[in-house]
């Protein structure tokens, strides 16, 4: 039975898929609501405040990627799991970059869908709600979810900020890829996954946008570390 009867909004234009996902989530003990398209979903997310939204990518008029972009643009941090038939790395990156928290390729196993939802629910609270961490001229304020490099404010997505927070709080310590996947995405992934590398690249560019010295370093074959010098 799902803890505290969390509310899951299922956004899918295919009635059979929508009904199937609703049945799975309901049997697991979640409260469920459904939406047939992106426009309706944007309204219902604002009104219902679901704990998680499961959103199909391919929908008419407003697709799943645009739903994510509009939610994040208005400051809505509802966890979003995107469902799609597209399996290329570029498609997954596009979904995450639009503001989705996770991405699941169809056809998927029911157990994996449930595991992804549980992982998103675990991630809902701020990782460290009242800490300010500094590394060189970088300051990470997890209470306000803000980060600055000197006088420059960093414009970070939710995943970028969560990744920076984990690295900053353990600065000087090399964190393995498995550790970062577990703490940012909530589960282990196959070794061929490039999601972490993509987000490290995004974060590194933003940290060095004004020509500042590198803080986020790669330790080949091990993982990543945030520190002042190599």
PDB file of C-alpha atoms in Angstrom:
ATOM      1  CA  UNK A   1       0.000   0.000   0.000  1.00  0.00           C
ATOM      2  CA  UNK A   2       1.392   3.425  -0.937  1.00  0.00           C
ATOM      3  CA  UNK A   3       2.428   5.538   2.027  1.00  0.00           C
ATOM      4  CA  UNK A   4      -0.014   8.345   2.906  1.00  0.00           C
ATOM      5  CA  UNK A   5      -2.080   7.554  -0.222  1.00  0.00           C
ATOM      6  CA  UNK A   6      -0.006   9.809  -2.469  1.00  0.00           C
ATOM      7  CA  UNK A   7      -1.865  11.366  -5.386  1.00  0.00           C
ATOM      8  CA  UNK A   8      -0.640  10.430  -8.867  1.00  0.00           C
ATOM      9  CA  UNK A   9      -1.861  12.312 -11.959  1.00  0.00           C
ATOM     10  CA  UNK A  10      -1.731  10.213 -15.146  1.00  0.00           C
ATOM     11  CA  UNK A  11      -1.552  12.289 -18.337  1.00  0.00           C
ATOM     12  CA  UNK A  12      -2.041  10.136 -21.444  1.00  0.00           C
ATOM     13  CA  UNK A  13      -4.088  10.657 -24.604  1.00  0.00           C
ATOM     14  CA  UNK A  14      -4.483   6.912 -25.306  1.00  0.00           C
ATOM     15  CA  UNK A  15      -7.521   5.775 -23.239  1.00  0.00           C
ATOM     16  CA  UNK A  16      -6.333   2.158 -22.969  1.00  0.00           C
ATOM     17  CA  UNK A  17      -2.867   3.123 -21.716  1.00  0.00           C
ATOM     18  CA  UNK A  18      -4.358   5.718 -19.377  1.00  0.00           C
ATOM     19  CA  UNK A  19      -6.716   3.127 -17.898  1.00  0.00           C
ATOM     20  CA  UNK A  20      -3.959   0.526 -17.555  1.00  0.00           C
ATOM     21  CA  UNK A  21      -1.605   2.869 -15.685  1.00  0.00           C
ATOM     22  CA  UNK A  22      -4.455   4.067 -13.484  1.00  0.00           C
ATOM     23  CA  UNK A  23      -5.318   0.463 -12.606  1.00  0.00           C
ATOM     24  CA  UNK A  24      -1.705  -0.346 -11.722  1.00  0.00           C
ATOM     25  CA  UNK A  25      -1.303   2.707  -9.504  1.00  0.00           C
ATOM     26  CA  UNK A  26      -4.674   2.199  -7.814  1.00  0.00           C
ATOM     27  CA  UNK A  27      -3.921  -1.447  -7.029  1.00  0.00           C
ATOM     28  CA  UNK A  28      -0.667  -0.306  -5.433  1.00  0.00           C
ATOM     29  CA  UNK A  29      -2.656   1.962  -3.109  1.00  0.00           C
ATOM     30  CA  UNK A  30      -2.130   5.370  -4.726  1.00  0.00           C
ATOM     31  CA  UNK A  31      -4.923   7.863  -5.208  1.00  0.00           C
ATOM     32  CA  UNK A  32      -5.175   8.584  -8.926  1.00  0.00           C
ATOM     33  CA  UNK A  33      -6.506  11.240 -11.254  1.00  0.00           C
ATOM     34  CA  UNK A  34      -6.265  11.220 -15.046  1.00  0.00           C
ATOM     35  CA  UNK A  35      -5.941  13.780 -17.791  1.00  0.00           C
ATOM     36  CA  UNK A  36      -6.293  13.224 -21.568  1.00  0.00           C
ATOM     37  CA  UNK A  37      -3.986  16.000 -22.814  1.00  0.00           C
ATOM     38  CA  UNK A  38      -1.327  18.527 -21.905  1.00  0.00           C
ATOM     39  CA  UNK A  39      -3.569  21.583 -21.702  1.00  0.00           C
ATOM     40  CA  UNK A  40      -5.919  19.887 -19.269  1.00  0.00           C
ATOM     41  CA  UNK A  41      -2.936  18.520 -17.307  1.00  0.00           C
ATOM     42  CA  UNK A  42      -1.485  21.992 -16.717  1.00  0.00           C
ATOM     43  CA  UNK A  43      -4.779  23.105 -15.187  1.00  0.00           C
ATOM     44  CA  UNK A  44      -5.230  19.962 -13.103  1.00  0.00           C
ATOM     45  CA  UNK A  45      -1.688  20.008 -11.745  1.00  0.00           C
ATOM     46  CA  UNK A  46      -2.263  23.539 -10.486  1.00  0.00           C
ATOM     47  CA  UNK A  47      -5.591  22.609  -8.910  1.00  0.00           C
ATOM     48  CA  UNK A  48      -4.824  19.121  -7.566  1.00  0.00           C
ATOM     49  CA  UNK A  49      -1.175  19.542  -6.516  1.00  0.00           C
ATOM     50  CA  UNK A  50      -0.379  15.859  -7.192  1.00  0.00           C
ATOM     51  CA  UNK A  51       2.590  14.209  -5.538  1.00  0.00           C
ATOM     52  CA  UNK A  52       3.764  12.839  -8.908  1.00  0.00           C
ATOM     53  CA  UNK A  53       2.662  13.367 -12.515  1.00  0.00           C
ATOM     54  CA  UNK A  54       3.143  10.540 -15.036  1.00  0.00           C
ATOM     55  CA  UNK A  55       3.111  12.296 -18.414  1.00  0.00           C
ATOM     56  CA  UNK A  56       3.185  10.837 -21.920  1.00  0.00           C
ATOM     57  CA  UNK A  57       5.512  12.670 -24.311  1.00  0.00           C
ATOM     58  CA  UNK A  58       3.583  12.225 -27.554  1.00  0.00           C
ATOM     59  CA  UNK A  59       0.290  14.103 -27.167  1.00  0.00           C
ATOM     60  CA  UNK A  60      -1.486  16.486 -29.555  1.00  0.00           C
ATOM     61  CA  UNK A  61      -1.437  20.277 -29.107  1.00  0.00           C
ATOM     62  CA  UNK A  62       0.696  20.426 -25.941  1.00  0.00           C
ATOM     63  CA  UNK A  63       3.068  17.480 -25.657  1.00  0.00           C
ATOM     64  CA  UNK A  64       4.774  16.142 -22.545  1.00  0.00           C
ATOM     65  CA  UNK A  65       7.957  18.148 -23.054  1.00  0.00           C
ATOM     66  CA  UNK A  66       6.005  21.395 -23.275  1.00  0.00           C
ATOM     67  CA  UNK A  67       4.034  20.460 -20.157  1.00  0.00           C
ATOM     68  CA  UNK A  68       7.342  20.152 -18.293  1.00  0.00           C
ATOM     69  CA  UNK A  69       8.665  23.451 -19.663  1.00  0.00           C
ATOM     70  CA  UNK A  70       5.522  25.348 -18.686  1.00  0.00           C
ATOM     71  CA  UNK A  71       5.417  23.829 -15.210  1.00  0.00           C
ATOM     72  CA  UNK A  72       9.019  24.765 -14.509  1.00  0.00           C
ATOM     73  CA  UNK A  73       8.589  28.238 -16.018  1.00  0.00           C
ATOM     74  CA  UNK A  74       5.831  28.985 -13.515  1.00  0.00           C
ATOM     75  CA  UNK A  75       7.882  27.618 -10.627  1.00  0.00           C
ATOM     76  CA  UNK A  76       5.932  24.375 -10.215  1.00  0.00           C
ATOM     77  CA  UNK A  77       8.250  21.634  -8.926  1.00  0.00           C
ATOM     78  CA  UNK A  78       5.780  18.725  -9.162  1.00  0.00           C
ATOM     79  CA  UNK A  79       7.872  15.592  -9.872  1.00  0.00           C
ATOM     80  CA  UNK A  80       7.298  14.479 -13.475  1.00  0.00           C
ATOM     81  CA  UNK A  81       7.924  11.022 -14.920  1.00  0.00           C
ATOM     82  CA  UNK A  82       7.818  11.107 -18.719  1.00  0.00           C
ATOM     83  CA  UNK A  83       6.619   8.076 -20.692  1.00  0.00           C
ATOM     84  CA  UNK A  84       7.685   7.689 -24.293  1.00  0.00           C
ATOM     85  CA  UNK A  85       8.215   5.179 -27.069  1.00  0.00           C
ATOM     86  CA  UNK A  86      11.426   6.970 -28.071  1.00  0.00           C
ATOM     87  CA  UNK A  87      14.565   5.338 -26.710  1.00  0.00           C
ATOM     88  CA  UNK A  88      17.478   7.314 -28.159  1.00  0.00           C
ATOM     89  CA  UNK A  89      19.823   9.089 -25.735  1.00  0.00           C
ATOM     90  CA  UNK A  90      18.999  12.432 -27.356  1.00  0.00           C
ATOM     91  CA  UNK A  91      15.304  11.918 -26.632  1.00  0.00           C
ATOM     92  CA  UNK A  92      15.980  11.146 -22.980  1.00  0.00           C
ATOM     93  CA  UNK A  93      18.222  14.180 -22.663  1.00  0.00           C
ATOM     94  CA  UNK A  94      15.549  16.397 -24.262  1.00  0.00           C
ATOM     95  CA  UNK A  95      13.020  15.197 -21.700  1.00  0.00           C
ATOM     96  CA  UNK A  96      15.298  15.780 -18.736  1.00  0.00           C
ATOM     97  CA  UNK A  97      16.396  19.131 -20.088  1.00  0.00           C
ATOM     98  CA  UNK A  98      12.750  20.207 -20.412  1.00  0.00           C
ATOM     99  CA  UNK A  99      12.431  19.793 -16.658  1.00  0.00           C
ATOM    100  CA  UNK A 100      11.305  16.190 -16.238  1.00  0.00           C
ATOM    101  CA  UNK A 101      12.631  14.359 -13.212  1.00  0.00           C
ATOM    102  CA  UNK A 102      12.755  10.941 -14.834  1.00  0.00           C
ATOM    103  CA  UNK A 103      12.129   9.211 -18.154  1.00  0.00           C
ATOM    104  CA  UNK A 104      10.709   5.739 -18.815  1.00  0.00           C
ATOM    105  CA  UNK A 105      10.664   4.107 -22.253  1.00  0.00           C
ATOM    106  CA  UNK A 106       7.653   2.117 -23.480  1.00  0.00           C
ATOM    107  CA  UNK A 107       7.036  -0.759 -23.256  1.00  0.00           C
ATOM    108  CA  UNK A 108       8.017  -0.868 -19.600  1.00  0.00           C
ATOM    109  CA  UNK A 109       7.689  -3.386 -16.788  1.00  0.00           C
ATOM    110  CA  UNK A 110       5.099  -2.545 -14.146  1.00  0.00           C
ATOM    111  CA  UNK A 111       7.673  -3.089 -11.393  1.00  0.00           C
ATOM    112  CA  UNK A 112       9.986  -0.530 -12.971  1.00  0.00           C
ATOM    113  CA  UNK A 113       7.183   2.041 -13.281  1.00  0.00           C
ATOM    114  CA  UNK A 114       6.356   1.599  -9.603  1.00  0.00           C
ATOM    115  CA  UNK A 115      10.032   1.803  -8.629  1.00  0.00           C
ATOM    116  CA  UNK A 116      10.456   5.059 -10.554  1.00  0.00           C
ATOM    117  CA  UNK A 117       7.401   6.584  -8.858  1.00  0.00           C
ATOM    118  CA  UNK A 118       8.661   5.534  -5.421  1.00  0.00           C
ATOM    119  CA  UNK A 119      12.037   7.092  -6.212  1.00  0.00           C
ATOM    120  CA  UNK A 120      10.410  10.399  -7.178  1.00  0.00           C
ATOM    121  CA  UNK A 121       8.370  10.403  -3.979  1.00  0.00           C
ATOM    122  CA  UNK A 122      11.540   9.868  -1.936  1.00  0.00           C
ATOM    123  CA  UNK A 123      13.140  12.850  -3.659  1.00  0.00           C
ATOM    124  CA  UNK A 124      10.330  15.309  -2.960  1.00  0.00           C
ATOM    125  CA  UNK A 125      11.749  16.847   0.237  1.00  0.00           C
ATOM    126  CA  UNK A 126      14.739  19.145  -0.205  1.00  0.00           C
ATOM    127  CA  UNK A 127      17.916  17.163   0.150  1.00  0.00           C
ATOM    128  CA  UNK A 128      19.259  19.344   2.953  1.00  0.00           C
ATOM    129  CA  UNK A 129      16.653  21.960   3.891  1.00  0.00           C
ATOM    130  CA  UNK A 130      18.659  24.359   6.029  1.00  0.00           C
ATOM    131  CA  UNK A 131      22.309  24.270   4.977  1.00  0.00           C
ATOM    132  CA  UNK A 132      24.574  26.730   3.220  1.00  0.00           C
ATOM    133  CA  UNK A 133      27.717  25.217   1.734  1.00  0.00           C
ATOM    134  CA  UNK A 134      30.718  27.068   0.307  1.00  0.00           C
ATOM    135  CA  UNK A 135      33.509  25.852  -1.940  1.00  0.00           C
ATOM    136  CA  UNK A 136      35.981  28.546  -3.091  1.00  0.00           C
ATOM    137  CA  UNK A 137      33.723  31.345  -4.444  1.00  0.00           C
ATOM    138  CA  UNK A 138      30.744  28.983  -4.851  1.00  0.00           C
ATOM    139  CA  UNK A 139      27.904  29.244  -2.306  1.00  0.00           C
ATOM    140  CA  UNK A 140      25.002  26.768  -2.326  1.00  0.00           C
ATOM    141  CA  UNK A 141      21.933  27.722  -0.263  1.00  0.00           C
ATOM    142  CA  UNK A 142      19.732  24.622  -0.070  1.00  0.00           C
ATOM    143  CA  UNK A 143      16.979  26.339   1.940  1.00  0.00           C
ATOM    144  CA  UNK A 144      16.378  28.868  -0.834  1.00  0.00           C
ATOM    145  CA  UNK A 145      17.568  26.483  -3.539  1.00  0.00           C
ATOM    146  CA  UNK A 146      19.964  29.109  -4.857  1.00  0.00           C
ATOM    147  CA  UNK A 147      23.598  28.926  -5.897  1.00  0.00           C
ATOM    148  CA  UNK A 148      26.098  31.696  -6.631  1.00  0.00           C
ATOM    149  CA  UNK A 149      29.571  31.806  -8.071  1.00  0.00           C
ATOM    150  CA  UNK A 150      30.958  35.040  -6.609  1.00  0.00           C
ATOM    151  CA  UNK A 151      28.373  37.724  -7.380  1.00  0.00           C
ATOM    152  CA  UNK A 152      26.857  35.704 -10.231  1.00  0.00           C
ATOM    153  CA  UNK A 153      23.669  33.752  -9.596  1.00  0.00           C
ATOM    154  CA  UNK A 154      23.555  30.348 -11.280  1.00  0.00           C
ATOM    155  CA  UNK A 155      20.340  29.519 -13.158  1.00  0.00           C
ATOM    156  CA  UNK A 156      20.001  25.796 -12.460  1.00  0.00           C
ATOM    157  CA  UNK A 157      17.336  23.209 -13.146  1.00  0.00           C
ATOM    158  CA  UNK A 158      16.086  21.078 -10.253  1.00  0.00           C
ATOM    159  CA  UNK A 159      18.326  18.141 -11.168  1.00  0.00           C
ATOM    160  CA  UNK A 160      21.367  20.372 -11.680  1.00  0.00           C
ATOM    161  CA  UNK A 161      20.812  21.949  -8.266  1.00  0.00           C
ATOM    162  CA  UNK A 162      20.352  18.584  -6.548  1.00  0.00           C
ATOM    163  CA  UNK A 163      23.547  17.290  -8.148  1.00  0.00           C
ATOM    164  CA  UNK A 164      25.482  20.405  -7.125  1.00  0.00           C
ATOM    165  CA  UNK A 165      24.166  20.105  -3.560  1.00  0.00           C
ATOM    166  CA  UNK A 166      25.331  16.512  -3.154  1.00  0.00           C
ATOM    167  CA  UNK A 167      28.758  17.349  -4.577  1.00  0.00           C
ATOM    168  CA  UNK A 168      29.116  20.533  -2.510  1.00  0.00           C
ATOM    169  CA  UNK A 169      28.147  18.923   0.778  1.00  0.00           C
ATOM    170  CA  UNK A 170      30.851  16.327   0.254  1.00  0.00           C
ATOM    171  CA  UNK A 171      33.369  18.592  -1.476  1.00  0.00           C
ATOM    172  CA  UNK A 172      36.843  17.145  -1.670  1.00  0.00           C
ATOM    173  CA  UNK A 173      35.464  13.597  -1.692  1.00  0.00           C
ATOM    174  CA  UNK A 174      35.309  11.647  -4.948  1.00  0.00           C
ATOM    175  CA  UNK A 175      31.740  10.400  -5.368  1.00  0.00           C
ATOM    176  CA  UNK A 176      31.157   7.348  -7.533  1.00  0.00           C
ATOM    177  CA  UNK A 177      28.700   7.272 -10.408  1.00  0.00           C
ATOM    178  CA  UNK A 178      26.559   4.692  -8.567  1.00  0.00           C
ATOM    179  CA  UNK A 179      26.422   6.905  -5.486  1.00  0.00           C
ATOM    180  CA  UNK A 180      25.329   9.930  -7.501  1.00  0.00           C
ATOM    181  CA  UNK A 181      22.676   8.005  -9.432  1.00  0.00           C
ATOM    182  CA  UNK A 182      21.274   6.650  -6.164  1.00  0.00           C
ATOM    183  CA  UNK A 183      21.182  10.068  -4.457  1.00  0.00           C
ATOM    184  CA  UNK A 184      19.968  12.136  -7.419  1.00  0.00           C
ATOM    185  CA  UNK A 185      17.708   9.748  -9.330  1.00  0.00           C
ATOM    186  CA  UNK A 186      16.926   7.363  -6.477  1.00  0.00           C
ATOM    187  CA  UNK A 187      17.980   4.125  -8.165  1.00  0.00           C
ATOM    188  CA  UNK A 188      20.918   2.407  -9.844  1.00  0.00           C
ATOM    189  CA  UNK A 189      21.109   2.429 -13.641  1.00  0.00           C
ATOM    190  CA  UNK A 190      22.876   0.454 -16.293  1.00  0.00           C
ATOM    191  CA  UNK A 191      26.543   1.362 -16.732  1.00  0.00           C
ATOM    192  CA  UNK A 192      25.905   2.605 -20.279  1.00  0.00           C
ATOM    193  CA  UNK A 193      23.571   5.401 -19.114  1.00  0.00           C
ATOM    194  CA  UNK A 194      24.823   8.883 -20.005  1.00  0.00           C
ATOM    195  CA  UNK A 195      22.330  10.934 -17.962  1.00  0.00           C
ATOM    196  CA  UNK A 196      24.863  11.770 -15.246  1.00  0.00           C
ATOM    197  CA  UNK A 197      27.532  12.794 -17.764  1.00  0.00           C
ATOM    198  CA  UNK A 198      25.038  15.059 -19.513  1.00  0.00           C
ATOM    199  CA  UNK A 199      24.112  16.844 -16.295  1.00  0.00           C
ATOM    200  CA  UNK A 200      27.732  17.157 -15.194  1.00  0.00           C
ATOM    201  CA  UNK A 201      28.407  18.848 -18.545  1.00  0.00           C
ATOM    202  CA  UNK A 202      25.489  21.248 -18.096  1.00  0.00           C
ATOM    203  CA  UNK A 203      26.544  22.063 -14.533  1.00  0.00           C
ATOM    204  CA  UNK A 204      30.189  22.534 -15.428  1.00  0.00           C
ATOM    205  CA  UNK A 205      29.331  24.999 -18.213  1.00  0.00           C
ATOM    206  CA  UNK A 206      27.175  27.050 -15.849  1.00  0.00           C
ATOM    207  CA  UNK A 207      29.826  27.028 -13.130  1.00  0.00           C
ATOM    208  CA  UNK A 208      32.460  28.277 -15.599  1.00  0.00           C
ATOM    209  CA  UNK A 209      30.250  30.542 -17.709  1.00  0.00           C
ATOM    210  CA  UNK A 210      32.138  33.712 -16.759  1.00  0.00           C
ATOM    211  CA  UNK A 211      35.573  32.110 -17.128  1.00  0.00           C
ATOM    212  CA  UNK A 212      35.941  31.014 -13.498  1.00  0.00           C
ATOM    213  CA  UNK A 213      38.418  28.259 -12.546  1.00  0.00           C
ATOM    214  CA  UNK A 214      37.120  24.704 -12.703  1.00  0.00           C
ATOM    215  CA  UNK A 215      35.575  23.302  -9.509  1.00  0.00           C
ATOM    216  CA  UNK A 216      33.823  20.179 -10.808  1.00  0.00           C
ATOM    217  CA  UNK A 217      36.402  17.560 -11.749  1.00  0.00           C
ATOM    218  CA  UNK A 218      36.201  14.124 -13.325  1.00  0.00           C
ATOM    219  CA  UNK A 219      38.127  11.292 -11.717  1.00  0.00           C
ATOM    220  CA  UNK A 220      38.381   8.882 -14.594  1.00  0.00           C
ATOM    221  CA  UNK A 221      36.982   5.439 -13.880  1.00  0.00           C
ATOM    222  CA  UNK A 222      35.641   6.500 -10.480  1.00  0.00           C
ATOM    223  CA  UNK A 223      33.281   9.482 -10.548  1.00  0.00           C
ATOM    224  CA  UNK A 224      33.239  13.216  -9.797  1.00  0.00           C
ATOM    225  CA  UNK A 225      34.469  15.590  -7.123  1.00  0.00           C
ATOM    226  CA  UNK A 226      33.903  19.261  -6.288  1.00  0.00           C
ATOM    227  CA  UNK A 227      37.125  20.921  -5.140  1.00  0.00           C
ATOM    228  CA  UNK A 228      39.229  24.002  -5.742  1.00  0.00           C
ATOM    229  CA  UNK A 229      42.166  22.420  -7.501  1.00  0.00           C
ATOM    230  CA  UNK A 230      42.971  19.262  -9.412  1.00  0.00           C
TER     231      UNK A 230
END
